[in-house]
C-alpha positions as semicolon CSV with decimal commas, in nm:
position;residue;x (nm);y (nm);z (nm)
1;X;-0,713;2,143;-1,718
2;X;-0,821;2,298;-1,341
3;X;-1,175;2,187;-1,434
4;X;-1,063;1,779;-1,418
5;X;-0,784;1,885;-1,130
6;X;-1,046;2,030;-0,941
7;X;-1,273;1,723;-0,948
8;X;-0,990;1,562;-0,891
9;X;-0,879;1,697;-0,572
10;X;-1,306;1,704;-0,440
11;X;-1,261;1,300;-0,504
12;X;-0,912;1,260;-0,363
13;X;-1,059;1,370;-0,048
14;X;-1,417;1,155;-0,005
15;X;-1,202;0,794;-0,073
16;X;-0,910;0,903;0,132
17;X;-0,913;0,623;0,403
18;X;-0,687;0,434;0,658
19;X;-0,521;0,205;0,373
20;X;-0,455;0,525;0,134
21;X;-0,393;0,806;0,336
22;X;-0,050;0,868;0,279
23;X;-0,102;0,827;-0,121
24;X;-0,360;1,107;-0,083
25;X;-0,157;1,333;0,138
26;X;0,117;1,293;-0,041
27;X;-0,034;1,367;-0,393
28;X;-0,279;1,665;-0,262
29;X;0,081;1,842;-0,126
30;X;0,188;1,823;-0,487
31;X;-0,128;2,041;-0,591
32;X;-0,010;2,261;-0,278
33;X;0,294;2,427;-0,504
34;X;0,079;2,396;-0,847
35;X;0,102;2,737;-1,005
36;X;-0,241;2,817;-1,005
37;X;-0,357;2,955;-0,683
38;X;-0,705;2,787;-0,709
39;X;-0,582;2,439;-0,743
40;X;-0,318;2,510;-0,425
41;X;-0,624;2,655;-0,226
42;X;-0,901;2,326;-0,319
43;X;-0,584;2,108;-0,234
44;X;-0,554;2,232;0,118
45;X;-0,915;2,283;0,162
46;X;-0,906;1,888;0,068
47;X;-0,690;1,843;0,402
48;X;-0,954;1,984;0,614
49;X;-1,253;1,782;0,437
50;X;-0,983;1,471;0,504
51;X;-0,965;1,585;0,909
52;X;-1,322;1,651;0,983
53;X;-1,462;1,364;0,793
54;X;-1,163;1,103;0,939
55;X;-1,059;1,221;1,245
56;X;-0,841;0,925;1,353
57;X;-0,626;1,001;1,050
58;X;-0,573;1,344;1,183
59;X;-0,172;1,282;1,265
60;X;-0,122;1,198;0,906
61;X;-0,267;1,529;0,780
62;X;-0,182;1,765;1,002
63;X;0,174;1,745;0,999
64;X;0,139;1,871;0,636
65;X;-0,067;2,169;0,716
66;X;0,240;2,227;0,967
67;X;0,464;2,239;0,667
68;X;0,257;2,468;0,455
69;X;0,272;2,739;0,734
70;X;0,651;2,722;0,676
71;X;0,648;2,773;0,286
72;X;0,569;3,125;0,308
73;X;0,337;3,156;0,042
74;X;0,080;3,459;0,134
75;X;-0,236;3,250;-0,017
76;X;-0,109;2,930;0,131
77;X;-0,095;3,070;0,507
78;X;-0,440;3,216;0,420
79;X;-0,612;2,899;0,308
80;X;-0,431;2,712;0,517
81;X;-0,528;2,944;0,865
82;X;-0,947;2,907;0,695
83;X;-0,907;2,512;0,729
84;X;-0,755;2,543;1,103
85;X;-1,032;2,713;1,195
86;X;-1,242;2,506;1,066
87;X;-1,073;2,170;1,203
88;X;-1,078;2,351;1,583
89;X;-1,426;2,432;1,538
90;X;-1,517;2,068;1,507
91;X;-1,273;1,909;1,685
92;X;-1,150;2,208;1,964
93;X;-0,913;1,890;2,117
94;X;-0,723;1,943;1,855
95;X;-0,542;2,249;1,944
96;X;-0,271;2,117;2,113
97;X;-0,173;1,989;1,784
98;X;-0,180;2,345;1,604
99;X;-0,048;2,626;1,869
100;X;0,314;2,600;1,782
101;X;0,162;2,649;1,382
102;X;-0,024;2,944;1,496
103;X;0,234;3,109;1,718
104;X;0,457;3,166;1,384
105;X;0,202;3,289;1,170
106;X;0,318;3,629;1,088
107;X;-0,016;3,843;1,036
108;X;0,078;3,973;0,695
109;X;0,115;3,678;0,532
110;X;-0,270;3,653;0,540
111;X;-0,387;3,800;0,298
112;X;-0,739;3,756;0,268
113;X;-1,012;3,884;0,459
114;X;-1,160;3,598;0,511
115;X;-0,841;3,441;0,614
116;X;-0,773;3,732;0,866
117;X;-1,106;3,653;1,037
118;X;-1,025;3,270;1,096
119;X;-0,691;3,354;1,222
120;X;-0,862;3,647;1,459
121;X;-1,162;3,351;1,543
122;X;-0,867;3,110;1,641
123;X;-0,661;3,388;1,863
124;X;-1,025;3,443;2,074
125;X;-1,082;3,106;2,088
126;X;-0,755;2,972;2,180
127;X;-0,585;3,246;2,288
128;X;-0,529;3,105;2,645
129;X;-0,272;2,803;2,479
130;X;-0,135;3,124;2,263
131;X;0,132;3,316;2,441
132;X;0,090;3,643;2,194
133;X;-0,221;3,652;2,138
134;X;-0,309;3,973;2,294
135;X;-0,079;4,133;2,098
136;X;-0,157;3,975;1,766
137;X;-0,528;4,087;1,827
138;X;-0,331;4,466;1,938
139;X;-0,114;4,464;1,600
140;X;-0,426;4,327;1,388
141;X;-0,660;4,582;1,585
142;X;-0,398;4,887;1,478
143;X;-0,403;4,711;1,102
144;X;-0,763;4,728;1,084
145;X;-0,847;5,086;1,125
146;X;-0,668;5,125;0,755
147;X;-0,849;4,851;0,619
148;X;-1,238;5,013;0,793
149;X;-1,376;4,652;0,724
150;X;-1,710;4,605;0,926
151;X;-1,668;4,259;0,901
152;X;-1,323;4,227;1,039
153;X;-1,393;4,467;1,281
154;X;-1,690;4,304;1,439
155;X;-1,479;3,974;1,463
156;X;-1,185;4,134;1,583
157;X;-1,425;4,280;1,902
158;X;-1,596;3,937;1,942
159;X;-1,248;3,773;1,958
160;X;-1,078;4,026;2,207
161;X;-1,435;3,986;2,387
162;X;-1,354;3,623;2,432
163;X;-1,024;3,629;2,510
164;X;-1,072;3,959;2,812
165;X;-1,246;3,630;2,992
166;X;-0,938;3,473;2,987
167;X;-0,665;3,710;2,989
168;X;-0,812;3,994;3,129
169;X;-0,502;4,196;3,244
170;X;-0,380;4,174;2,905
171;X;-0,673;4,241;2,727
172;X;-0,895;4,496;2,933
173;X;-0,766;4,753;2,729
174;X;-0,773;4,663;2,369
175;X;-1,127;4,561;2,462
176;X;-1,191;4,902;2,558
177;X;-1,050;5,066;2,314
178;X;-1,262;4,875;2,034
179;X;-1,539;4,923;2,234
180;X;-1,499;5,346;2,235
181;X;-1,412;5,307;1,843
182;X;-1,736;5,137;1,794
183;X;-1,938;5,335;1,925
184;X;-1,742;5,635;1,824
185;X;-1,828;5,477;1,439
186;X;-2,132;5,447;1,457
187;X;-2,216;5,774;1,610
188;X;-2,080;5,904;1,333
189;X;-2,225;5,714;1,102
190;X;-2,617;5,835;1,244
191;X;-2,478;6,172;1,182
């Protein structure tokens, strides 16, 4: 039953140490392809718990979030771009590791808003080490004006905010541009 795999999984990931790390990582990639969703997200959620609490171990573990990126499996890049943000906001070093990952994630394999949000906080964050990034943010700005999610939208701005400090020649515009439909928004939304 999910109930027991789910507890499971939560105790995989507290006694994963240095003399059972591979065990664990190799077993929680297993739950990865399991055909419920739910199971496949706690699994790689369990990676990131693994990361942040053992950091030293992070070469073990990170090479499989590597290879879920490649599956191309809409909730798996989704879950899987939430714990990368997650991991870089603890450990920031660690995005040497993770830039060629995020320079193939294609945008509409995330599915999730929440996903889309990591993946937008990682691009403003980062976006210096990210060769696209810009134009991600440009392609995910265009996306979001279908999708009129105040959310999104308000991380989208902070990220392009962020990154017009570092890449302003390439950014100075998009930044603008969000900035006019902002305000244009909410004008209209007093009216």
């Amino acid at each position: 039953p999910s109930y027991i795999k789910n507890l499971k999984l939560e105790i995989l990931a507290q006694v994963a140490s240095e003399g059972n790390i591979q065990e664990i990582v190799n077993e929680l990639s297993e739950y990865v392809t399991d055909v419920s969703a739910d199971i496949a997200k706690r699994s790689i959620a369990c990676f990131g718990t693994i990361i942040i609490r053992l950091p030293h171990l992070s070469q073990h573990v990170s090479a499989q979030l590597k290879n879920f990126l490649g599956l191309q499996i809409a909730y798996v890049t989704t879950e899987t771009i939430k714990v990368l943000k997650d991991i870089l906001r603890k450990y920031p070093d660690f995005v040497d590791d993770f830039v060629p990952l995020i320079c193939r994630v294609q945008t509409d394999q995330i599915i999730e808003n929440d996903g889309k949000i990591a993946f937008v906080w990682i691009l403003g964050e980062f976006g210096q080490y990210i060769a696209d990034s810009p134009y991600i943010l440009e392609r995910m700005a265009e996306e979001s004006r279908e999708v009129n999610n105040c959310e999104f939208t308000s991380a989208l701005f902070i990220a392009v905010f962020k990154l017009c400090f570092k890449r302003a020649p390439e950014t100075k515009a998009l930044f603008q541009r969000l900035f006019a439909e902002i305000m244009q928004n909410g004008n209209d939304a007093h009216l």
